[in-house]
Coordinates of C-alpha atoms in Angstrom, one line a residue:
M1 CA 54.6 -170.8 15.1
V2 CA 55.4 -171.6 11.4
Q3 CA 52.3 -173.4 10.0
T4 CA 52.8 -176.3 7.5
P5 CA 50.8 -175.5 4.4
S6 CA 47.9 -177.5 3.1
N7 CA 50.1 -179.0 0.3
P8 CA 53.3 -179.5 1.7
D9 CA 56.6 -180.9 -0.2
V10 CA 56.4 -184.2 1.5
V11 CA 53.7 -186.3 3.1
V12 CA 55.5 -188.8 5.7
V13 CA 53.2 -191.8 6.6
G14 CA 53.7 -192.7 10.4
A15 CA 55.3 -191.1 13.5
G16 CA 57.4 -193.5 14.9
F17 CA 61.3 -193.3 15.3
A18 CA 61.4 -193.2 11.3
G19 CA 58.7 -190.5 11.1
L20 CA 60.2 -188.3 13.7
Y21 CA 63.6 -188.3 12.3
M22 CA 62.3 -187.8 8.9
L23 CA 60.4 -184.7 9.8
H24 CA 63.3 -183.2 11.7
R25 CA 65.9 -183.7 8.9
L26 CA 63.1 -182.5 6.3
R27 CA 62.8 -179.1 8.3
D28 CA 66.4 -178.7 8.6
A29 CA 66.8 -179.2 4.6
G30 CA 64.2 -176.5 4.0
F31 CA 61.3 -178.8 2.9
T32 CA 57.8 -178.5 4.2
A33 CA 56.3 -181.6 5.6
M34 CA 53.3 -183.2 7.2
A35 CA 53.0 -186.7 8.9
F36 CA 50.0 -188.6 9.3
E37 CA 49.6 -191.0 12.4
R38 CA 46.7 -193.1 13.1
A39 CA 47.8 -193.3 16.9
T40 CA 47.0 -190.5 19.5
G41 CA 50.7 -190.0 20.0
V42 CA 54.3 -190.8 18.9
G43 CA 56.3 -193.8 19.1
G44 CA 55.1 -196.5 16.3
T45 CA 55.7 -199.8 17.6
W46 CA 56.3 -198.6 21.2
Y47 CA 53.2 -196.8 21.1
W48 CA 51.2 -200.0 20.2
N49 CA 53.1 -202.8 21.8
R50 CA 52.1 -202.2 25.7
Y51 CA 51.8 -205.8 26.5
P52 CA 53.3 -207.0 30.0
G53 CA 57.0 -207.2 29.7
A54 CA 57.4 -205.6 26.4
R55 CA 61.2 -204.7 26.2
C56 CA 63.9 -203.7 23.6
D57 CA 66.2 -206.7 22.8
V58 CA 69.0 -204.0 21.9
E59 CA 70.8 -202.4 24.9
S60 CA 69.6 -199.1 25.7
M61 CA 72.9 -197.3 25.2
Q62 CA 72.6 -198.1 21.5
Y63 CA 68.9 -198.0 21.2
S64 CA 68.5 -194.3 20.7
Y65 CA 69.2 -191.5 18.3
G66 CA 72.6 -190.7 17.4
F67 CA 72.5 -187.8 15.1
D68 CA 72.5 -185.2 18.0
E69 CA 75.3 -185.3 20.6
A70 CA 73.7 -183.2 23.2
M71 CA 70.7 -185.2 22.9
Q72 CA 72.3 -188.4 23.6
Q73 CA 74.5 -187.0 26.2
E74 CA 71.3 -185.5 28.1
W75 CA 69.0 -188.5 28.1
H76 CA 69.6 -191.3 30.9
W77 CA 68.3 -194.9 30.7
S78 CA 67.2 -196.6 33.8
E79 CA 68.0 -200.1 32.7
R80 CA 70.4 -202.0 30.5
F81 CA 67.4 -203.1 28.4
A82 CA 64.5 -200.4 28.5
G83 CA 61.2 -201.3 28.7
Q84 CA 58.3 -200.0 26.5
P85 CA 57.1 -197.2 29.1
E86 CA 60.5 -195.9 29.2
I87 CA 61.1 -196.0 25.2
L88 CA 57.9 -194.3 24.8
R89 CA 58.9 -191.8 27.2
Y90 CA 62.1 -191.3 25.2
A91 CA 60.0 -190.8 21.9
N92 CA 57.9 -188.2 23.4
W93 CA 60.8 -186.4 24.8
V94 CA 62.4 -186.2 21.4
A95 CA 59.2 -185.0 19.6
D96 CA 58.9 -182.3 22.3
R97 CA 62.5 -181.2 22.2
L98 CA 62.7 -181.1 18.5
D99 CA 59.0 -179.4 18.4
L100 CA 58.0 -182.0 16.0
R101 CA 54.2 -182.3 17.0
R102 CA 53.1 -179.1 15.0
D103 CA 53.7 -181.0 11.8
I104 CA 51.9 -184.2 12.8
R105 CA 48.2 -184.9 12.5
F106 CA 47.3 -187.7 15.0
E107 CA 44.5 -190.0 14.6
T108 CA 44.3 -189.8 11.1
S109 CA 45.0 -192.6 8.8
V110 CA 46.1 -192.3 5.0
T111 CA 43.7 -194.1 3.1
S112 CA 45.0 -193.9 -0.6
A113 CA 48.0 -192.6 -2.4
E114 CA 47.8 -192.1 -6.2
W115 CA 50.4 -190.8 -8.5
D116 CA 49.8 -188.2 -11.2
E117 CA 52.0 -188.7 -14.0
A118 CA 51.3 -185.6 -15.6
A119 CA 52.0 -183.4 -12.8
C120 CA 54.4 -185.4 -11.0
L121 CA 52.6 -185.5 -7.9
W122 CA 51.0 -187.7 -5.2
T123 CA 47.3 -187.3 -4.4
V124 CA 47.3 -188.5 -0.7
R125 CA 43.7 -189.0 1.2
T126 CA 43.0 -189.6 4.8
D127 CA 40.1 -190.9 6.7
R128 CA 39.5 -187.5 8.0
G129 CA 38.7 -186.0 4.5
D130 CA 42.0 -184.6 3.8
K131 CA 43.3 -184.3 0.2
L132 CA 46.9 -183.3 -0.3
R133 CA 48.8 -182.8 -3.6
V134 CA 52.5 -183.5 -2.8
R135 CA 56.0 -184.1 -4.6
Y136 CA 57.0 -186.8 -2.3
L137 CA 55.5 -189.6 -0.3
V138 CA 57.7 -191.2 2.4
M139 CA 56.4 -194.4 4.1
A140 CA 57.6 -194.6 7.6
T141 CA 55.1 -197.1 8.3
G142 CA 57.3 -199.7 10.3
C143 CA 58.2 -203.2 9.6
L144 CA 56.1 -204.5 12.6
S145 CA 53.2 -202.5 12.6
A146 CA 50.5 -204.5 11.0
A147 CA 49.0 -206.8 13.7
R148 CA 47.5 -209.9 12.7
L149 CA 45.0 -212.4 14.2
P150 CA 45.7 -216.2 13.4
E151 CA 43.6 -218.1 11.1
I152 CA 41.5 -219.7 13.7
E153 CA 37.7 -220.0 13.5
G154 CA 35.3 -218.6 16.2
I155 CA 37.5 -215.9 17.3
A156 CA 34.6 -213.5 17.5
D157 CA 32.5 -216.2 19.4
F158 CA 34.5 -215.9 22.5
R159 CA 32.7 -214.4 25.5
G160 CA 35.7 -213.3 27.7
N161 CA 38.2 -210.6 26.9
T162 CA 40.5 -210.7 23.9
Y163 CA 43.7 -209.0 23.2
H164 CA 46.6 -208.8 20.8
T165 CA 50.2 -207.9 21.9
G166 CA 50.6 -205.3 19.1
Q167 CA 47.4 -203.5 20.0
W168 CA 47.3 -203.6 23.7
P169 CA 45.1 -201.5 25.8
H170 CA 46.5 -198.1 27.3
E171 CA 45.1 -198.8 30.7
P172 CA 46.5 -201.4 32.9
V173 CA 45.3 -204.9 32.3
D174 CA 44.8 -207.1 35.7
F175 CA 44.7 -210.8 35.3
T176 CA 44.6 -211.7 38.9
G177 CA 42.3 -214.7 39.4
Q178 CA 41.8 -215.3 35.7
R179 CA 42.4 -218.2 33.6
V180 CA 44.4 -216.7 30.8
A181 CA 45.4 -218.3 27.2
V182 CA 48.4 -217.1 25.4
I183 CA 48.3 -218.2 21.7
G184 CA 52.1 -217.9 20.1
T185 CA 55.4 -217.9 21.6
G186 CA 57.4 -215.5 19.3
S187 CA 59.0 -212.6 20.9
S188 CA 56.0 -210.7 22.3
G189 CA 54.7 -214.1 23.8
I190 CA 58.1 -214.9 25.3
Q191 CA 58.2 -211.5 27.0
A192 CA 54.6 -211.4 28.3
I193 CA 54.1 -214.9 29.5
P194 CA 56.5 -214.6 32.7
V195 CA 54.7 -211.4 33.7
I196 CA 51.3 -212.6 33.2
A197 CA 52.0 -215.9 34.9
E198 CA 52.8 -213.8 38.2
Q199 CA 49.0 -212.7 37.9
A200 CA 47.0 -215.3 36.6
A201 CA 45.3 -218.0 38.7
Q202 CA 46.0 -220.3 35.5
L203 CA 48.0 -219.6 32.4
T204 CA 47.8 -222.0 29.3
V205 CA 50.5 -221.3 26.6
F206 CA 49.4 -222.5 23.2
Q207 CA 52.9 -223.3 21.2
R208 CA 53.0 -224.2 17.7
T209 CA 56.5 -223.4 17.1
P210 CA 59.2 -223.4 20.2
N211 CA 61.7 -220.5 19.6
F212 CA 65.0 -219.9 21.0
S213 CA 65.5 -217.6 23.5
I214 CA 68.3 -216.0 25.6
P215 CA 68.1 -214.7 29.2
T216 CA 68.5 -210.7 29.0
H217 CA 70.0 -210.8 32.8
N218 CA 68.6 -207.2 32.7
Q219 CA 69.7 -204.9 35.6
P220 CA 69.5 -201.1 36.6
M221 CA 71.7 -199.0 34.2
D222 CA 75.4 -199.2 35.7
T223 CA 76.6 -195.7 35.8
E224 CA 80.2 -196.5 35.1
Y225 CA 79.0 -198.3 31.8
E226 CA 76.7 -195.4 30.8
N227 CA 79.7 -193.1 31.4
L228 CA 82.0 -195.3 29.3
W229 CA 79.6 -195.1 26.5
K230 CA 78.9 -191.4 26.7
S231 CA 82.8 -190.6 26.8
D232 CA 82.9 -191.7 23.2
Y233 CA 79.4 -191.8 22.0
S234 CA 79.9 -190.5 18.5
G235 CA 83.0 -193.0 18.0
R236 CA 81.1 -195.9 19.4
R237 CA 78.2 -195.0 17.1
E238 CA 80.6 -195.1 14.1
R239 CA 81.9 -198.3 14.9
A240 CA 78.4 -199.8 15.2
R241 CA 77.6 -198.5 11.7
G242 CA 80.5 -200.8 10.6
M243 CA 79.0 -203.9 12.2
R244 CA 76.8 -206.4 10.2
T245 CA 73.8 -205.6 12.4
G246 CA 74.7 -202.2 13.4
I247 CA 75.0 -203.0 16.9
L248 CA 78.4 -202.5 18.8
H249 CA 79.3 -206.0 19.6
D250 CA 82.2 -208.0 21.1
L251 CA 82.7 -210.1 17.9
N252 CA 84.6 -213.4 17.9
D253 CA 86.9 -213.8 14.7
K254 CA 87.1 -217.7 15.0
G255 CA 84.4 -220.2 13.8
A256 CA 82.8 -222.5 16.4
L257 CA 84.5 -225.7 14.9
E258 CA 88.1 -223.9 15.1
V259 CA 88.3 -224.5 18.8
E260 CA 88.2 -227.2 21.1
E261 CA 84.9 -228.2 22.6
A262 CA 85.8 -226.8 26.2
E263 CA 86.6 -223.2 24.8
R264 CA 83.5 -223.4 22.5
R265 CA 81.3 -224.1 25.7
A266 CA 83.2 -221.6 27.8
E267 CA 82.5 -218.9 25.1
Y268 CA 78.8 -219.9 25.1
E269 CA 78.4 -219.8 28.9
R270 CA 80.2 -216.1 28.8
R271 CA 77.7 -215.0 26.3
W272 CA 74.9 -216.7 28.0
E273 CA 75.8 -215.1 31.4
R274 CA 76.3 -211.8 29.9
G275 CA 72.6 -211.9 28.4
G276 CA 71.1 -210.7 25.3
T277 CA 71.1 -211.4 21.5
A278 CA 75.0 -211.1 21.3
F279 CA 74.9 -214.9 21.9
M280 CA 74.7 -215.1 18.2
V281 CA 78.1 -213.5 17.8
A282 CA 79.8 -216.0 19.9
F283 CA 81.6 -217.3 16.8
N284 CA 81.8 -215.8 13.2
D285 CA 80.1 -218.6 11.2
L286 CA 76.7 -219.4 13.4
V287 CA 74.5 -218.0 10.6
T288 CA 76.5 -219.5 7.7
N289 CA 77.7 -223.0 8.8
A290 CA 75.1 -225.6 9.9
A291 CA 77.5 -227.6 11.9
A292 CA 78.8 -224.7 13.9
N293 CA 75.1 -223.7 14.3
D294 CA 74.5 -227.0 15.9
T295 CA 76.8 -226.4 18.4
A296 CA 75.1 -223.3 19.5
A297 CA 71.6 -224.6 19.2
E298 CA 72.4 -227.7 21.3
F299 CA 73.9 -225.6 24.1
V300 CA 70.7 -223.6 24.6
R301 CA 68.7 -226.7 24.0
A302 CA 71.0 -228.2 27.1
K303 CA 70.1 -224.8 28.9
I304 CA 66.6 -225.4 28.5
S305 CA 66.5 -228.9 29.7
A306 CA 68.6 -227.9 32.9
T307 CA 65.9 -225.0 33.6
V308 CA 62.6 -226.9 33.2
R309 CA 62.3 -229.6 35.6
D310 CA 59.6 -231.5 33.9
P311 CA 61.8 -233.5 31.0
Q312 CA 58.8 -233.7 28.7
L313 CA 58.0 -230.2 29.1
A314 CA 61.6 -229.0 28.4
E315 CA 61.7 -231.4 25.3
L316 CA 58.6 -229.4 23.7
L317 CA 60.1 -226.1 24.5
A318 CA 63.4 -227.0 22.9
P319 CA 63.3 -226.0 19.1
K320 CA 64.5 -228.5 16.6
D321 CA 63.1 -227.4 13.3
H322 CA 65.1 -224.6 12.7
P323 CA 68.8 -223.3 13.0
I324 CA 69.3 -221.0 15.8
G325 CA 68.8 -217.4 14.9
T326 CA 67.2 -218.1 11.5
K327 CA 63.9 -216.9 13.3
R328 CA 64.1 -214.0 15.2
I329 CA 66.1 -215.0 18.4
C330 CA 64.1 -214.0 21.5
A331 CA 65.7 -212.2 24.6
D332 CA 63.4 -212.9 27.8
S333 CA 63.5 -212.5 31.8
G334 CA 62.7 -215.9 33.1
Y335 CA 60.7 -217.5 30.2
Y336 CA 61.8 -221.2 30.6
E337 CA 61.5 -220.6 34.5
T338 CA 57.9 -219.8 34.3
F339 CA 57.1 -223.2 33.1
N340 CA 58.2 -224.5 36.3
R341 CA 55.2 -222.8 38.0
P342 CA 52.3 -225.0 39.0
N343 CA 49.7 -222.5 37.3
V344 CA 51.4 -222.7 34.1
A345 CA 50.7 -225.3 31.2
L346 CA 51.8 -225.7 27.8
V347 CA 49.8 -227.1 24.8
D348 CA 51.5 -228.5 22.0
L349 CA 49.6 -227.3 18.9
R350 CA 51.6 -229.5 16.5
A351 CA 50.3 -232.6 18.5
T352 CA 46.6 -231.1 19.3
P353 CA 46.0 -228.2 17.0
I354 CA 43.3 -225.9 18.0
Q355 CA 40.0 -226.5 16.2
R356 CA 38.3 -223.4 17.1
I357 CA 37.4 -220.8 19.6
V358 CA 34.2 -221.2 21.4
P359 CA 32.5 -218.8 23.7
E360 CA 33.9 -220.5 26.7
G361 CA 37.5 -220.9 25.5
V362 CA 39.8 -222.9 23.3
L363 CA 38.5 -226.3 21.8
L364 CA 41.2 -228.6 20.6
S365 CA 41.2 -231.3 17.9
D366 CA 40.8 -233.8 20.4
E367 CA 37.5 -232.2 21.5
T368 CA 39.2 -231.1 24.7
L369 CA 37.9 -227.6 25.9
R370 CA 40.2 -225.1 27.7
P371 CA 37.9 -222.9 29.5
V372 CA 39.5 -219.3 29.8
D373 CA 38.5 -215.7 31.0
S374 CA 41.0 -213.9 28.4
I375 CA 42.7 -214.7 25.3
I376 CA 46.0 -213.1 24.3
Y377 CA 47.0 -213.3 20.9
A378 CA 50.8 -213.1 20.6
T379 CA 50.5 -214.0 17.0
G380 CA 52.9 -211.3 15.3
F381 CA 52.5 -209.1 12.5
D382 CA 52.2 -209.1 8.5
A383 CA 55.7 -208.1 8.7
M384 CA 57.6 -205.9 6.4
T385 CA 54.9 -205.3 3.8
G386 CA 51.5 -205.3 5.9
A387 CA 51.5 -201.8 6.6
L388 CA 52.3 -200.7 3.1
T389 CA 49.9 -203.2 1.3
A390 CA 47.3 -202.1 3.6
I391 CA 47.4 -198.3 2.1
N392 CA 48.0 -199.8 -1.4
P393 CA 49.3 -196.7 -3.1
R394 CA 48.6 -196.6 -6.9
G395 CA 51.7 -195.7 -8.9
V396 CA 52.1 -195.3 -12.8
G397 CA 48.9 -196.2 -14.6
G398 CA 47.0 -196.5 -11.5
L399 CA 48.7 -199.8 -10.7
P400 CA 48.3 -200.8 -7.1
L401 CA 51.2 -202.1 -4.9
T402 CA 49.5 -205.1 -3.9
E403 CA 49.6 -206.3 -7.7
V404 CA 53.2 -205.2 -8.3
W405 CA 54.2 -207.1 -5.2
A406 CA 51.8 -210.3 -5.6
E407 CA 54.9 -212.4 -6.1
G408 CA 56.7 -210.9 -3.0
P409 CA 58.1 -207.3 -2.4
K410 CA 60.4 -206.0 -4.9
T411 CA 62.6 -202.8 -4.3
Y412 CA 66.0 -201.2 -5.3
L413 CA 67.9 -200.8 -2.0
G414 CA 64.8 -201.3 0.0
L415 CA 64.1 -197.5 -0.8
C416 CA 62.1 -197.5 -4.0
T417 CA 60.1 -199.8 -6.2
V418 CA 59.7 -199.5 -9.9
G419 CA 56.4 -197.7 -11.1
F420 CA 56.2 -195.8 -7.8
P421 CA 58.1 -192.4 -8.5
N422 CA 59.1 -190.2 -5.6
M423 CA 57.8 -192.8 -3.2
F424 CA 60.6 -193.7 -0.5
I425 CA 60.3 -196.5 2.1
I426 CA 62.1 -196.3 5.3
T427 CA 63.4 -199.8 6.0
G428 CA 61.7 -201.5 3.6
P429 CA 62.3 -204.9 2.3
G430 CA 65.5 -205.2 0.5
S431 CA 67.2 -203.3 3.0
P432 CA 68.7 -204.6 6.5
S433 CA 65.9 -203.4 8.5
V434 CA 64.6 -206.0 11.0
L435 CA 68.1 -207.9 11.2
T436 CA 69.7 -204.8 12.7
N437 CA 69.4 -202.1 15.3
M438 CA 66.6 -200.5 13.7
I439 CA 67.3 -196.8 14.9
V440 CA 70.7 -197.0 13.1
S441 CA 69.0 -198.2 9.8
I442 CA 66.2 -195.6 10.3
E443 CA 69.0 -192.7 10.5
Q444 CA 70.7 -194.1 7.3
H445 CA 67.6 -194.4 5.3
V446 CA 66.3 -191.1 6.3
D447 CA 69.7 -189.3 5.7
W448 CA 69.8 -190.8 2.2
I449 CA 66.4 -189.9 1.4
V450 CA 66.5 -186.5 2.5
D451 CA 69.9 -185.9 0.7
C452 CA 68.4 -187.2 -2.4
M453 CA 65.5 -184.9 -2.3
A454 CA 67.8 -182.0 -1.6
W455 CA 70.0 -183.1 -4.8
M456 CA 66.7 -183.2 -6.9
R457 CA 65.9 -179.8 -5.8
R458 CA 69.5 -178.5 -6.7
H459 CA 69.3 -180.2 -10.2
G460 CA 65.7 -179.5 -11.0
A461 CA 64.5 -182.9 -10.9
V462 CA 60.8 -183.4 -10.2
R463 CA 60.8 -187.4 -10.7
L464 CA 62.9 -190.1 -9.2
E465 CA 62.1 -193.8 -9.9
A466 CA 64.0 -197.0 -9.5
E467 CA 65.0 -198.5 -12.9
A468 CA 63.9 -201.9 -13.7
T469 CA 67.1 -203.6 -14.3
A470 CA 69.0 -202.0 -11.3
Q471 CA 65.9 -203.5 -9.1
E472 CA 66.1 -206.9 -10.5
R473 CA 69.9 -206.9 -10.2
W474 CA 69.4 -205.8 -6.2
M475 CA 66.9 -208.4 -5.7
E476 CA 69.0 -211.0 -7.2
H477 CA 71.9 -210.1 -5.0
N478 CA 69.5 -209.9 -1.9
N479 CA 68.3 -213.4 -2.8
E480 CA 71.8 -214.7 -3.4
V481 CA 73.3 -213.3 -0.3
A482 CA 70.4 -215.0 1.8
R483 CA 71.1 -218.3 0.2
R484 CA 74.8 -218.2 1.5
T485 CA 73.3 -218.3 5.1
L486 CA 71.1 -220.6 7.0
Y487 CA 68.1 -218.0 7.2
P488 CA 66.0 -219.3 4.4
R489 CA 65.8 -222.8 6.3
A490 CA 63.2 -221.4 8.9
G491 CA 59.8 -220.7 8.0
S492 CA 60.1 -217.5 9.7
W493 CA 58.2 -214.1 9.3
Y494 CA 61.5 -212.9 7.5
M495 CA 60.1 -215.2 4.6
G496 CA 56.3 -214.1 5.2
A497 CA 55.8 -217.8 6.5
N498 CA 53.5 -216.5 9.3
V499 CA 50.9 -215.2 6.9
Q500 CA 48.7 -217.6 5.0
G501 CA 48.9 -216.9 1.2
K502 CA 52.0 -214.4 1.4
P503 CA 54.7 -215.4 -1.0
R504 CA 57.8 -216.9 0.4
V505 CA 60.7 -214.7 -0.4
F506 CA 63.5 -213.7 2.1
M507 CA 62.5 -210.0 2.6
P508 CA 65.4 -208.1 4.4
Y509 CA 68.9 -207.7 3.0
I510 CA 71.6 -209.8 5.3
G511 CA 74.5 -208.4 3.6
G512 CA 75.1 -206.2 6.7
V513 CA 74.8 -202.5 7.5
A514 CA 78.0 -201.5 6.3
A515 CA 77.9 -203.1 2.9
Y516 CA 74.4 -201.8 2.4
R517 CA 75.3 -198.2 3.4
Q518 CA 78.3 -198.5 0.8
A519 CA 75.7 -199.5 -2.0
C520 CA 73.5 -196.6 -1.0
D521 CA 76.2 -194.2 -1.0
N522 CA 77.7 -195.4 -4.3
A523 CA 74.3 -194.7 -6.1
A524 CA 74.2 -191.5 -4.5
K525 CA 77.7 -190.6 -5.8
D526 CA 77.1 -191.7 -9.3
S527 CA 74.2 -189.0 -9.4
Y528 CA 71.7 -191.8 -8.2
S529 CA 72.6 -194.3 -10.7
G530 CA 69.9 -197.1 -10.8
F531 CA 67.3 -194.5 -10.7
L532 CA 65.5 -192.8 -13.6
L533 CA 65.2 -189.1 -13.2
Q534 CA 63.1 -186.4 -14.9
M535 CA 64.0 -182.8 -14.9
D536 CA 61.6 -179.8 -14.7
R537 CA 60.8 -178.8 -18.2
A538 CA 59.6 -175.5 -17.2
A539 CA 62.7 -174.5 -15.2
A540 CA 64.8 -175.8 -18.0
Q541 CA 63.1 -173.2 -20.3

């Protein structure tokens, strides 16, 4: 077995889908690398998010690597939308098949990274006492990996069991006979609530903001459908890369208001029955035209009203404060139906906020005590930036990333930040990332980064840094494209609105996978325009 040197060429932080593919590509390109992963195994978000009902909202046939034809032909998914256990098995299968574990240090967290300007090297330290000097630092830390608890007093005072959906125990949790509270109704809450309701004696859902959700109508994988995909997997992958989201959808070239109401409703019905987030491409203007968006939102609100038997409850569950799709639209398995169960109650936190957590349960602002045995916080993540600022690398002059990003994250192409040479971010802010099929975006980023490193090696370059003017232009473009859409109208985690004190800026790039890929390719073809390069003086002499 080839041993990774103590000071490899590259340190990769994280061993989720981004870190795994990065290790594979680096090895093939002749670079030595070491990945550090705080978990005991691979899988990233699918390692941590083991909560009941956890499931991908991208169809299984598209939520997998596309770089290896033999691998994508060999793996078989059991369901149309894969659940967390199966996705984690897939990640482990990939790691074993490509022999990646030998380059991963598990149960090890990177605690600091400091740039040495004179040597053009990063000094990386871990909580296990490692100190490495490396040319490149790759942050494969994930967009949704820094789980956060809400700003509620008394959380530590609770006497029962406390869980966070993003840090779920590895052993099964049995809620049979318990009084359970779920705080939060984002994607993880909407997936977990129907499953927990089947076990708990009483489930109380604490909702601050209702979210739109579309049923998945999940089912076992249809062999004919699987074979159809595999008959032209590479071709379908290539077409998906040309889609705005990196997902191959049945697109509609018409706007919602260009057709009669009967045709519009029929199209929404067709998408609803098909299931999944493809509902949002029922028409081509749902994220840009407020009036068009209203037709889709009203359709879903009517579905909620028709599903939930209690009219007052249905009204509380129907979102009215944001255009549909401008917060992460959810995909569920019986979410709205769950509120017809006699053991499920909803607390509207806008009407009656939580005052504090007490030893017995949840105390509301009207002094009502909701006694519970377990509390589940489905309160999301410090998205896009949290995992990066937790490490808080120090760049040129010792400047910490938290200071550079104090007014919001700034990057060039979502890949690099001014003042942090040779540090690459996979699916960072300023890239399409969370608005896309993440694996498509991961593969594009990893390929670009490794190709860049190989180019630097061929040309004797030891230092690459985003140029300030190029970064400023890219962020202006990012903001301008966002302003053309309805997305900034929602107080979403895309905007950092779920974290108190976090700057309100729209973090992902909404211009689409194809346009973004072209921008990255253009920079590479132009000898990495928009980047400052430093050549190896010793090699030149």
